[in-house]
Short mmCIF file of C-alpha atoms and ligand atoms in Angstrom, two decimals:
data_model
loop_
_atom_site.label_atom_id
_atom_site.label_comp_id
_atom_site.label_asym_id
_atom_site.label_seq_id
_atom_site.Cartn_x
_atom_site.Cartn_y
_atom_site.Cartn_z
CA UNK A 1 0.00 0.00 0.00
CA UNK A 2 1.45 3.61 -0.64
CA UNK A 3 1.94 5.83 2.11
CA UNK A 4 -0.48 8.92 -0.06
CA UNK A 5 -2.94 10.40 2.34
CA UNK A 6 -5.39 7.44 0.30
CA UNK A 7 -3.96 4.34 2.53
CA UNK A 8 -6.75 3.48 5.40
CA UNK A 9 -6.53 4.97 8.92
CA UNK A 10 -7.22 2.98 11.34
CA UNK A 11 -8.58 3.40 14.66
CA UNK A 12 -6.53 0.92 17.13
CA UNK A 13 -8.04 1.00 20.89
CA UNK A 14 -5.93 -0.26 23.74
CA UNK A 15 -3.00 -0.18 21.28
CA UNK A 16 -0.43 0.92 23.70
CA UNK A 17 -0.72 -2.62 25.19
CA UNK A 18 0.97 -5.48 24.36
CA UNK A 19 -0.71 -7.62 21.54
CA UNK A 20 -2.33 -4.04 20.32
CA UNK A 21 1.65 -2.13 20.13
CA UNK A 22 2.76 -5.21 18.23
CA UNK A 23 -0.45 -5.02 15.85
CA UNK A 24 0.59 -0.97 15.16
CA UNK A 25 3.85 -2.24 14.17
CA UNK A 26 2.48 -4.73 11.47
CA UNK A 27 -0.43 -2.04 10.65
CA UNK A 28 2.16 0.55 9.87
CA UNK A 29 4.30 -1.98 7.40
CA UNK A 30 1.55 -2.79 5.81
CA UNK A 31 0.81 0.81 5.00
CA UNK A 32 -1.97 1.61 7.30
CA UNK A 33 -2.37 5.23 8.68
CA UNK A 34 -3.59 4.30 12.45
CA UNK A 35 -4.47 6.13 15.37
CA UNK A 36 -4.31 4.95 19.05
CA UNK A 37 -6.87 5.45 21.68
CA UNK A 38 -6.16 3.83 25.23
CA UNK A 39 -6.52 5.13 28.56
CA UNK A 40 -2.99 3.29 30.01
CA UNK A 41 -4.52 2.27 32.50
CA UNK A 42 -2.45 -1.33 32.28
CA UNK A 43 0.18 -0.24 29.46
CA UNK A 44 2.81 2.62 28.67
CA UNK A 45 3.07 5.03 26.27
CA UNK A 46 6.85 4.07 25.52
CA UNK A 47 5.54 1.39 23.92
CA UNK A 48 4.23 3.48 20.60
CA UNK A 49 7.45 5.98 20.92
CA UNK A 50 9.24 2.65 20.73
CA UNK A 51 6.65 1.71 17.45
CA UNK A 52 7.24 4.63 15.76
CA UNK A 53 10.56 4.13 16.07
CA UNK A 54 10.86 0.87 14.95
CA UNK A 55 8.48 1.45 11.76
CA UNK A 56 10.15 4.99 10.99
CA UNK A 57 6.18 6.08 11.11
CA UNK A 58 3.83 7.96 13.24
CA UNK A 59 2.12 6.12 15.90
CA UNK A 60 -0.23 8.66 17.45
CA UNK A 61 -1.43 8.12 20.76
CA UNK A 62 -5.06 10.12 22.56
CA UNK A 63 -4.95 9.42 25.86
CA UNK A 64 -8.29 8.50 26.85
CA UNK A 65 -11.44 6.34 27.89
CA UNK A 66 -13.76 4.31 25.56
CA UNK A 67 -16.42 5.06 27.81
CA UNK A 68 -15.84 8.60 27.34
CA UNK A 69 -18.42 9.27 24.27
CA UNK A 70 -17.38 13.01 23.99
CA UNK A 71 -14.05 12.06 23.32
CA UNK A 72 -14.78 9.26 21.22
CA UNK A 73 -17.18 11.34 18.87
CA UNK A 74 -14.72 14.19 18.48
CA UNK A 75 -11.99 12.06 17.19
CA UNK A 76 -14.37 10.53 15.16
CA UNK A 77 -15.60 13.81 13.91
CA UNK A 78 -11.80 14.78 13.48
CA UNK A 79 -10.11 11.70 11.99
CA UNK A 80 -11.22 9.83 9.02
CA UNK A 81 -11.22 6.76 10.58
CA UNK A 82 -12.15 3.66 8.28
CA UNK A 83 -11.99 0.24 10.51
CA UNK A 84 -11.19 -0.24 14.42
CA UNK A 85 -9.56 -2.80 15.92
CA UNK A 86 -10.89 -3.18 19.51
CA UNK A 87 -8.16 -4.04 21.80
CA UNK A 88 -9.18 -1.89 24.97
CA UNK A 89 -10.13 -3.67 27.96
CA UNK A 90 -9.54 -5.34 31.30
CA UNK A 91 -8.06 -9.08 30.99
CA UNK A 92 -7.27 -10.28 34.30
CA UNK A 93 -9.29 -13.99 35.42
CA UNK A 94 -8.96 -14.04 38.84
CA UNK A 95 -9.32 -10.02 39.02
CA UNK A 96 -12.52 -10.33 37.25
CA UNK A 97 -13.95 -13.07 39.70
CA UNK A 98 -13.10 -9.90 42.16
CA UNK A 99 -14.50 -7.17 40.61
CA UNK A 100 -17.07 -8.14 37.86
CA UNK A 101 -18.67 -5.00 37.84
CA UNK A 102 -15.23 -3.50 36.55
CA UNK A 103 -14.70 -5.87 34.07
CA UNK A 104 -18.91 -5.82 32.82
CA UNK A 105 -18.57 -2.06 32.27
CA UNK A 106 -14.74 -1.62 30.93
CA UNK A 107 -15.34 -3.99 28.72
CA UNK A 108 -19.24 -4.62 27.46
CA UNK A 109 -20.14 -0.75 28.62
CA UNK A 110 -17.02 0.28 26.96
CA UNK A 111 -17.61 -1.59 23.93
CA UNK A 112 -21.33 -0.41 23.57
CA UNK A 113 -20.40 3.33 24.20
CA UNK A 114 -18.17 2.48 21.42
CA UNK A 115 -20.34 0.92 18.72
CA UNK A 116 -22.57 3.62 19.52
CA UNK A 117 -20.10 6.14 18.30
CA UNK A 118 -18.98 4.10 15.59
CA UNK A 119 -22.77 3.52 13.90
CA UNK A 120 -23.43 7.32 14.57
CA UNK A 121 -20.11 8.13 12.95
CA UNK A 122 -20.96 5.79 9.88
CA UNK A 123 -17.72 3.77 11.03
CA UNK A 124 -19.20 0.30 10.56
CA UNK A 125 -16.01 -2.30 10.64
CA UNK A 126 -14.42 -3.89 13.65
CA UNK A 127 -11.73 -6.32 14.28
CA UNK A 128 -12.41 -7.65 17.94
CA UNK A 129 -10.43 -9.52 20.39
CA UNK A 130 -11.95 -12.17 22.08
CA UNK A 131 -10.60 -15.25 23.61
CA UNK A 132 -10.23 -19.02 24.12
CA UNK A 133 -11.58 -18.61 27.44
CA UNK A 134 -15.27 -18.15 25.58
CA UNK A 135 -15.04 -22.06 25.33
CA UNK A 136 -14.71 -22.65 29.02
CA UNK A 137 -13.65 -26.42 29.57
CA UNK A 138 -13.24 -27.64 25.85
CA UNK A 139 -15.09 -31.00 25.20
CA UNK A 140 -12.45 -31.69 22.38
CA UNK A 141 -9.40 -31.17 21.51
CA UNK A 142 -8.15 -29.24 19.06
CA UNK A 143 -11.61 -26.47 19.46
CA UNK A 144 -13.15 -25.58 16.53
CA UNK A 145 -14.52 -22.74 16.34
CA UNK A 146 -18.37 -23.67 16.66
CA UNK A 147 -17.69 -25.47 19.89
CA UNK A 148 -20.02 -24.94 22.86
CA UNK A 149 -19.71 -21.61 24.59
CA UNK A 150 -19.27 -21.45 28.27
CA UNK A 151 -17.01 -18.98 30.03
CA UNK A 152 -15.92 -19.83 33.77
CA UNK A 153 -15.73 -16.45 34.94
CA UNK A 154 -16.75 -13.07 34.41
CA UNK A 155 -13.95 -12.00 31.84
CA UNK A 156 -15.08 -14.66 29.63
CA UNK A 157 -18.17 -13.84 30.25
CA UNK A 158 -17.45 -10.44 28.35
CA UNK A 159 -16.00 -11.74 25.80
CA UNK A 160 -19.25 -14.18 24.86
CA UNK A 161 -21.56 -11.04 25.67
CA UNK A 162 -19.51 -8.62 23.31
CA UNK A 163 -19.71 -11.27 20.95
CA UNK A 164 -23.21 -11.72 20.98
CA UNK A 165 -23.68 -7.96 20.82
CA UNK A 166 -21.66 -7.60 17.31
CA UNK A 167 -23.65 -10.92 16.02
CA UNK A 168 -26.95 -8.65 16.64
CA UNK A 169 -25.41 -5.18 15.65
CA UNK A 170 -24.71 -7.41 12.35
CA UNK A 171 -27.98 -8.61 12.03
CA UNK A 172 -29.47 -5.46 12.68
CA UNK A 173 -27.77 -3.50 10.00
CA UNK A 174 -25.93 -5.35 7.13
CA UNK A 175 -23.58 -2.81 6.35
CA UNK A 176 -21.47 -3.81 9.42
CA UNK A 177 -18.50 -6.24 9.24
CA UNK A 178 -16.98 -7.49 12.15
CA UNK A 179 -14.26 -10.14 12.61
CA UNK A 180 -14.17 -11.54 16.10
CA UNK A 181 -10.58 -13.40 16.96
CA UNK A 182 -10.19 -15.91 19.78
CA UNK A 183 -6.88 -15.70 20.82
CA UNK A 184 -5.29 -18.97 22.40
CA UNK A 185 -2.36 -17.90 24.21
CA UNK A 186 -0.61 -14.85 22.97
CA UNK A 187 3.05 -15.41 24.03
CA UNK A 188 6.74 -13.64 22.93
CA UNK A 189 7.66 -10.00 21.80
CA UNK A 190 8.70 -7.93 18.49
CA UNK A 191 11.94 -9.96 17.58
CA UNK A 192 13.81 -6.15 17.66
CA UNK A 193 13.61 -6.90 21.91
CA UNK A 194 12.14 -3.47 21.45
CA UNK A 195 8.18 -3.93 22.75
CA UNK A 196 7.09 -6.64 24.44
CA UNK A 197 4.77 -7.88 27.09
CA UNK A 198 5.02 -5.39 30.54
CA UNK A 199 2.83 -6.61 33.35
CA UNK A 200 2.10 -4.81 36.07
CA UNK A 201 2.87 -6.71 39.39
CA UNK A 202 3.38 -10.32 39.54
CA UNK A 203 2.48 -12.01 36.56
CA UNK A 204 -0.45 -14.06 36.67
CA UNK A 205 0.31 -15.75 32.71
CA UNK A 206 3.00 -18.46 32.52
CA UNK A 207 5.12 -16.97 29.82
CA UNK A 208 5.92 -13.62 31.71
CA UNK A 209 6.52 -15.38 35.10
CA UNK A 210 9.10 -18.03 33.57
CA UNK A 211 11.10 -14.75 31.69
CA UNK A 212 10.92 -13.13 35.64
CA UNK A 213 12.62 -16.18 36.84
CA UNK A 214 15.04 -16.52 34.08
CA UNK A 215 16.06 -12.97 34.49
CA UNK A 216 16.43 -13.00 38.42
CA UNK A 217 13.47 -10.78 39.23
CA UNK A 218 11.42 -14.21 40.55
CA UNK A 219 12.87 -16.75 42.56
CA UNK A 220 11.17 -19.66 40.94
CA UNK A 221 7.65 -20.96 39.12
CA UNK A 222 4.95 -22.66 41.09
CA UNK A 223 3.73 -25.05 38.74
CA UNK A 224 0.17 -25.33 38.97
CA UNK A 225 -0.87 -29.07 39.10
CA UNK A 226 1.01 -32.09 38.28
CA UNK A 227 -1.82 -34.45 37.64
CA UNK A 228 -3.35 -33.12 34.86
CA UNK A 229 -4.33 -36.39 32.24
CA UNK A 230 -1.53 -34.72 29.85
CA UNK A 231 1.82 -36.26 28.31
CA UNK A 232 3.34 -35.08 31.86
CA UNK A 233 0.76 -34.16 34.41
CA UNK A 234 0.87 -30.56 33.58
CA UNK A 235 -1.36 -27.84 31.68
CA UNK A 236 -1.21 -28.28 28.00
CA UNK A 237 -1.58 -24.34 26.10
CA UNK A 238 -2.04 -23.44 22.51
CA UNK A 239 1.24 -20.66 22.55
CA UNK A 240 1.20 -18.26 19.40
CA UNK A 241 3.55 -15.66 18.95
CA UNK A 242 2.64 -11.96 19.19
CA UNK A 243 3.79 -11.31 16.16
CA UNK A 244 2.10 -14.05 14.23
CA UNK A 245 -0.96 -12.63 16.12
CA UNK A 246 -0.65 -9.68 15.23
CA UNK A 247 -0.47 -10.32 11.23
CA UNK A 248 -3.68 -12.29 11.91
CA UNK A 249 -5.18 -8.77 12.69
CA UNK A 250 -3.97 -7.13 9.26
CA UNK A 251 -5.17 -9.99 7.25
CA UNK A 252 -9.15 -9.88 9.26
CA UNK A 253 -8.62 -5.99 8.73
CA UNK A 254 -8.24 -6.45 4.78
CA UNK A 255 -11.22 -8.86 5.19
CA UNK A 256 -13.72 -6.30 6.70
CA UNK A 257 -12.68 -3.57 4.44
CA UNK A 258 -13.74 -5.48 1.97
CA UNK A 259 -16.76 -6.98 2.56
CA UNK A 260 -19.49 -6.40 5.03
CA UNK A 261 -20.78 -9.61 7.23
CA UNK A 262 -19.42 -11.51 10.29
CA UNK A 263 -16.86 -13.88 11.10
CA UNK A 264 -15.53 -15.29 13.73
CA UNK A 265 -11.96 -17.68 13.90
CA UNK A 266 -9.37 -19.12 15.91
CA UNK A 267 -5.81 -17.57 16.44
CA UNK A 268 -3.73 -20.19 17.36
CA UNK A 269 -0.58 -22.87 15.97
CA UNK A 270 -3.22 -25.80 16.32
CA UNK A 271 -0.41 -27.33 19.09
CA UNK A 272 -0.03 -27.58 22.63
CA UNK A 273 2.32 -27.45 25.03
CA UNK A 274 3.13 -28.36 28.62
CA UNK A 275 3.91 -26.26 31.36
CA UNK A 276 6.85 -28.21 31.46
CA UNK A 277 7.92 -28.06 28.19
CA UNK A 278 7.71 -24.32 27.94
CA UNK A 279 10.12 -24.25 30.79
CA UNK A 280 12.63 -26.73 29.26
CA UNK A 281 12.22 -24.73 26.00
CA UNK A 282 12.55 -21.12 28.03
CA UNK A 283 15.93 -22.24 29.35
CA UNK A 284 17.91 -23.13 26.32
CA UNK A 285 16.50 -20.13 24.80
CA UNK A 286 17.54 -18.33 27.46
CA UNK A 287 21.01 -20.13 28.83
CA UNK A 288 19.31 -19.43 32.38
CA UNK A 289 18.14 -22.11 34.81
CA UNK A 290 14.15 -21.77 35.25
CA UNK A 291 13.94 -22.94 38.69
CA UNK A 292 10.37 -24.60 39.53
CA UNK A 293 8.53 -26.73 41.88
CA UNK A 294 4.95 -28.37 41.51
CA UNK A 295 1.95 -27.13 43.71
CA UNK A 296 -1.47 -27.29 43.48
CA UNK A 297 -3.98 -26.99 40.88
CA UNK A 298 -4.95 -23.13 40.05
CA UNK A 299 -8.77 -22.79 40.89
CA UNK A 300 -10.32 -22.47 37.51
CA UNK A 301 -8.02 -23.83 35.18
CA UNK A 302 -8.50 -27.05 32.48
CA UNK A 303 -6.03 -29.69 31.58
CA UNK A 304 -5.37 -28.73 28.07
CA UNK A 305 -6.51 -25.69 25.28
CA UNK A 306 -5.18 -26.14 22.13
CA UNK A 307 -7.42 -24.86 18.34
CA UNK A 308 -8.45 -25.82 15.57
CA UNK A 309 -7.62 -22.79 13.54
CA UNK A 310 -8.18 -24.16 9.73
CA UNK A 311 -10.95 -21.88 9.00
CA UNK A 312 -8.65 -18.69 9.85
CA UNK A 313 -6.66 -20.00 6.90
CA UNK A 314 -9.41 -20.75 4.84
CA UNK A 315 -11.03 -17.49 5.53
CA UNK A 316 -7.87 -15.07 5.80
CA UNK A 317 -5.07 -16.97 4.45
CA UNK A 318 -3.75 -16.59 7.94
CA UNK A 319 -1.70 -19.29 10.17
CA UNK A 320 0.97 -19.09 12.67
CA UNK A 321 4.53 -19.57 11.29
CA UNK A 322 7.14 -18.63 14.16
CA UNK A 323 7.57 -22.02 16.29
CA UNK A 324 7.93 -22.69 20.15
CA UNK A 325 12.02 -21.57 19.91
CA UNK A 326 11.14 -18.27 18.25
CA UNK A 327 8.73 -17.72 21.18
CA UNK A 328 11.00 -18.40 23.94
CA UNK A 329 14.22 -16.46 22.18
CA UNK A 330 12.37 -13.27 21.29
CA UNK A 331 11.09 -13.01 25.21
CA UNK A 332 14.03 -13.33 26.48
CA UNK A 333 15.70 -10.69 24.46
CA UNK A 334 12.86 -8.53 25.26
CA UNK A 335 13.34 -9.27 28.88
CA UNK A 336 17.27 -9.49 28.95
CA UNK A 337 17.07 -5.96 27.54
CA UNK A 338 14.48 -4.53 29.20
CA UNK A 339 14.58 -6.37 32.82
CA UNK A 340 11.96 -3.68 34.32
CA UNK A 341 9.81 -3.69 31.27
CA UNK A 342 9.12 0.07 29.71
CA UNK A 343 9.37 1.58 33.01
CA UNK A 344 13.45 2.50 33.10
CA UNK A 345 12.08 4.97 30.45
CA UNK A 346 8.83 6.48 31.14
P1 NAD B 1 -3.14 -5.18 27.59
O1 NAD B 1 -3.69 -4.92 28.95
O2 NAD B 1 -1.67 -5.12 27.39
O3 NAD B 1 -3.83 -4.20 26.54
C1 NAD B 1 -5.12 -3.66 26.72
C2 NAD B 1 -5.00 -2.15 26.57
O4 NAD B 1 -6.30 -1.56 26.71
C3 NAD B 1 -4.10 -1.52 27.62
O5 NAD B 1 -3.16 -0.69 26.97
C4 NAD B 1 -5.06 -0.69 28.50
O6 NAD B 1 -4.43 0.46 29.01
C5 NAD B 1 -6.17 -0.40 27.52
N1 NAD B 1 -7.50 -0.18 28.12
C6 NAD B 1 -8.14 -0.96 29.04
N2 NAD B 1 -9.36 -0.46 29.31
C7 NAD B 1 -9.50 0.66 28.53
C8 NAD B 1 -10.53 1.61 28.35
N3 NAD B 1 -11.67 1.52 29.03
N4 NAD B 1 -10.34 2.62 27.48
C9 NAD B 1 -9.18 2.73 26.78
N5 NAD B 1 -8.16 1.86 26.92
C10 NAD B 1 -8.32 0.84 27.77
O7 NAD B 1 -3.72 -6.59 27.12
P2 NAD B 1 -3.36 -7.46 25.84
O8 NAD B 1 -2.78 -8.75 26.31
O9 NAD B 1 -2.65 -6.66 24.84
O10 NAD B 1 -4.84 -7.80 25.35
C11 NAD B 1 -5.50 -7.05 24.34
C12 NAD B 1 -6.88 -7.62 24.13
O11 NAD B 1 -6.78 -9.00 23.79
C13 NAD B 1 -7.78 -7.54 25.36
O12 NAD B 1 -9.10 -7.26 24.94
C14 NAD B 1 -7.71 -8.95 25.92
O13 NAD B 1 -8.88 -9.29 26.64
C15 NAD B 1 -7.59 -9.78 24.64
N6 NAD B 1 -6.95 -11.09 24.87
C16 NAD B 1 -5.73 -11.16 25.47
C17 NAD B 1 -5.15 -12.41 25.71
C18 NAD B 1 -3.82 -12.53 26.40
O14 NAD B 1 -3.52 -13.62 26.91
N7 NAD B 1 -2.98 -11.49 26.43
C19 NAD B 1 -5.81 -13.59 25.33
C20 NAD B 1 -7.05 -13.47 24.70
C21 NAD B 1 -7.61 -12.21 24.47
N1 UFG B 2 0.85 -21.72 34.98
C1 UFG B 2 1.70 -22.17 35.97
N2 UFG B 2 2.30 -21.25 36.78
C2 UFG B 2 2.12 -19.90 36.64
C3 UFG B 2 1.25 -19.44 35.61
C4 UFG B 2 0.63 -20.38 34.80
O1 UFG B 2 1.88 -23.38 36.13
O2 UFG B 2 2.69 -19.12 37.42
C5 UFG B 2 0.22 -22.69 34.08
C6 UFG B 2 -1.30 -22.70 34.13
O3 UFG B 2 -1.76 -23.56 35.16
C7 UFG B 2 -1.65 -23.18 32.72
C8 UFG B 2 -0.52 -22.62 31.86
O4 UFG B 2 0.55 -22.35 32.75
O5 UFG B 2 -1.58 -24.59 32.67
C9 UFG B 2 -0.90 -21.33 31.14
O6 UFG B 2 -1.41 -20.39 32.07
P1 UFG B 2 -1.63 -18.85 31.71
O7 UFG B 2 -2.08 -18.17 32.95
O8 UFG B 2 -0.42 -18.32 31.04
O9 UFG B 2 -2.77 -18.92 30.60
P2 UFG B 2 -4.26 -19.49 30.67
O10 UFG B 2 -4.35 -20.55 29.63
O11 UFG B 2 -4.65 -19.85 32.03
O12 UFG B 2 -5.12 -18.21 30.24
C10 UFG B 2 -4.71 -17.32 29.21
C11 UFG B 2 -5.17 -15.92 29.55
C12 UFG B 2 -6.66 -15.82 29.46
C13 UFG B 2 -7.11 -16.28 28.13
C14 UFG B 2 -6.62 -17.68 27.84
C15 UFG B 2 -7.00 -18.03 26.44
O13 UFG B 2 -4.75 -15.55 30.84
O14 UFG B 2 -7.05 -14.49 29.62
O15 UFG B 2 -5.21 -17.73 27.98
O16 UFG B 2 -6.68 -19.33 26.16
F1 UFG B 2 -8.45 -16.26 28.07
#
């Protein structure tokens, strides 16, 4: 695409965060003009500086709510915006069993104050991020994507209701074309060890917590459960790399730009892995020694998530292509060069 004023902006909410910074990146090499909107409440803006950097590009950042519908409708009314891609919201589990009423109205009252914005503001295309966790405890392995839904806790819970809400927007009004991703498990940073994933806190995902160890800022992993009824008693994941992710994004983006209608797929590699298997794989990436020892199940967990993500290829041409060794190696360098995240910076 050519960089004229012609190539598509693109609205990007909750982009300063981790999968949404490393779906600028890819948006901005494939020639998209995009705009961020995200409140930081759980991400730092050094993570677009470091974007435009990388890219050579502008990676504009308004600091600000989705639920603010002021806001939302001036930049609207400013910026010819053409698609969105709806990152912005709260993704904690256990936080969510905490505080549902946090996670109900960041994330469905956010996303209804922002469809209503959108259909006033004749922007009627959305790329939406929604998650495994929709499928609760899987029947089968590998999930296809018109498996049962049943979310365990409130978070997934939001993800089925927005879901639900862009099937009816759809039906309502034809115009509208919506791709809604389920991401398995979104591991691994921008190869560059530029941006990356920053938690706040301890982190509650595998990935981040192994890279912690390995780096000396955690003593050791607590493995959660030994006697799962996997190859070694321990949870099997579905790991995709961020960046593979993100290109899944730009190739549903080209898809609702060009036709209207609703779709929903899987973003995943189609294999699993064990707990222990990441860690094994984490330490020769790494040359570090992931400590761990084996504790209890976590409350809420399943013995093994892995998709069946053939329709994403039929659909979008899309499948994952960086392996478990790309995964590991680009997290570390992320975390080997940036052991406190974005925060020596800000
Ligand atoms: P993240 O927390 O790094 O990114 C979310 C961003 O949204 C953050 O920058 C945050 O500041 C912003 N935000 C939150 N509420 C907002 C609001 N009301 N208004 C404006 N901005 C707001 O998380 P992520 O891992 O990049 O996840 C992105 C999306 O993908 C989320 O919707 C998440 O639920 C979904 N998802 C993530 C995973 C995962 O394991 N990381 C898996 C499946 C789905
Ligand atoms: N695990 C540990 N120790 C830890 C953290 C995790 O043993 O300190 C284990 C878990 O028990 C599980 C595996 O590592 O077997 C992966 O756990 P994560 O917390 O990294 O990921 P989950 O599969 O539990 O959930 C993640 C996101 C959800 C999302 C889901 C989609 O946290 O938001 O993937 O599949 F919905």
């Amino acid at each position: 695409m050519d960089e004229a004023h012609s190539a598509p902006k693109v609205l990007v909410t909750g982009g300063a965060g981790y999968i949404g910074s490393h779906t600028v990146l890819e948006l901005l090499g494939a020639g998209y003009r995009v705009m961020v909107l995200d409140n930081l409440s759980n991400s730092n803006a050094e993570s677009l500086r470091r974007v435009a950097e990388l890219s050579g590009k502008p990676a504009p950042l308004v600091v600000g709510d989705i639920r603010d519908q002021s806001l939302v409708r001036d930049l609207l009314a400013r910026e010819q915006i053409q698609a969105v891609l709806h990152f912005a919201g709260l993704k904690a589990v256990g936080e969510s069993v905490e505080q549902p009423l946090s996670y109900y109205d960041n994330n469905v009252g956010g996303t209804t104050a922002l469809l209503e914005c959108l259909a006033e503001a004749g922007v009627r295309a959305m790329v939406f991020s929604s998650s495994a966790t929709v499928y609760g405890d899987p029947r089968h392995v590998p999930i296809p994507v018109d498996a049962p839904i049943a979310p365990a806790n409130p978070y997934g819970q939001t993800k089925a209701m927005i879901e639900q809400i862009l099937a009816d927007l759809v039906h309502s009004d034809p115009r509208w074309a919506v791709a809604i991703l389920r991401y398995f498990n979104p591991v691994g940073a921008h190869p560059s060890g530029r941006i990356g994933e920053d938690p706040r806190g301890i982190p509650n995902n595998l990935m981040p917590y192994v890279s912690q160890v390995a780096v000396g800022r955690l003593a050791e992993l607590a493995v959660f459960g030994g006697d799962y009824p996997t190859l070694d008693g321990t949870g099997v994941r579905d790991y995709i790399h961020v960046v593979d992710l993100a290109r899944g994004h730009v190739a549903a983006l080209a898809r609702v730009l060009a036709r209207p209608g609703a779709f929903t797929v899987n973003l995943g590699t189609g294999r699993g892995y064990s707990v222990l298997e990441i860690t094994r794989a984490f330490e020769g990436a790494s040359g570090r020694q992931v400590p761990y020892r084996i504790v209890g199940r976590r409350p809420g967990d399943i013995a093994q998530c892995y998709a069946d993500a053939s329709l994403a290829l039929q659909l979008l041409d899309w499948q994952a292509e960086l392996g478990l060794e790309a995964m590991c190696a680009d997290t570390w360098r992320w975390q080997s060069d940036n052991p406190q995240g974005y925060r020596e910076t800000s």
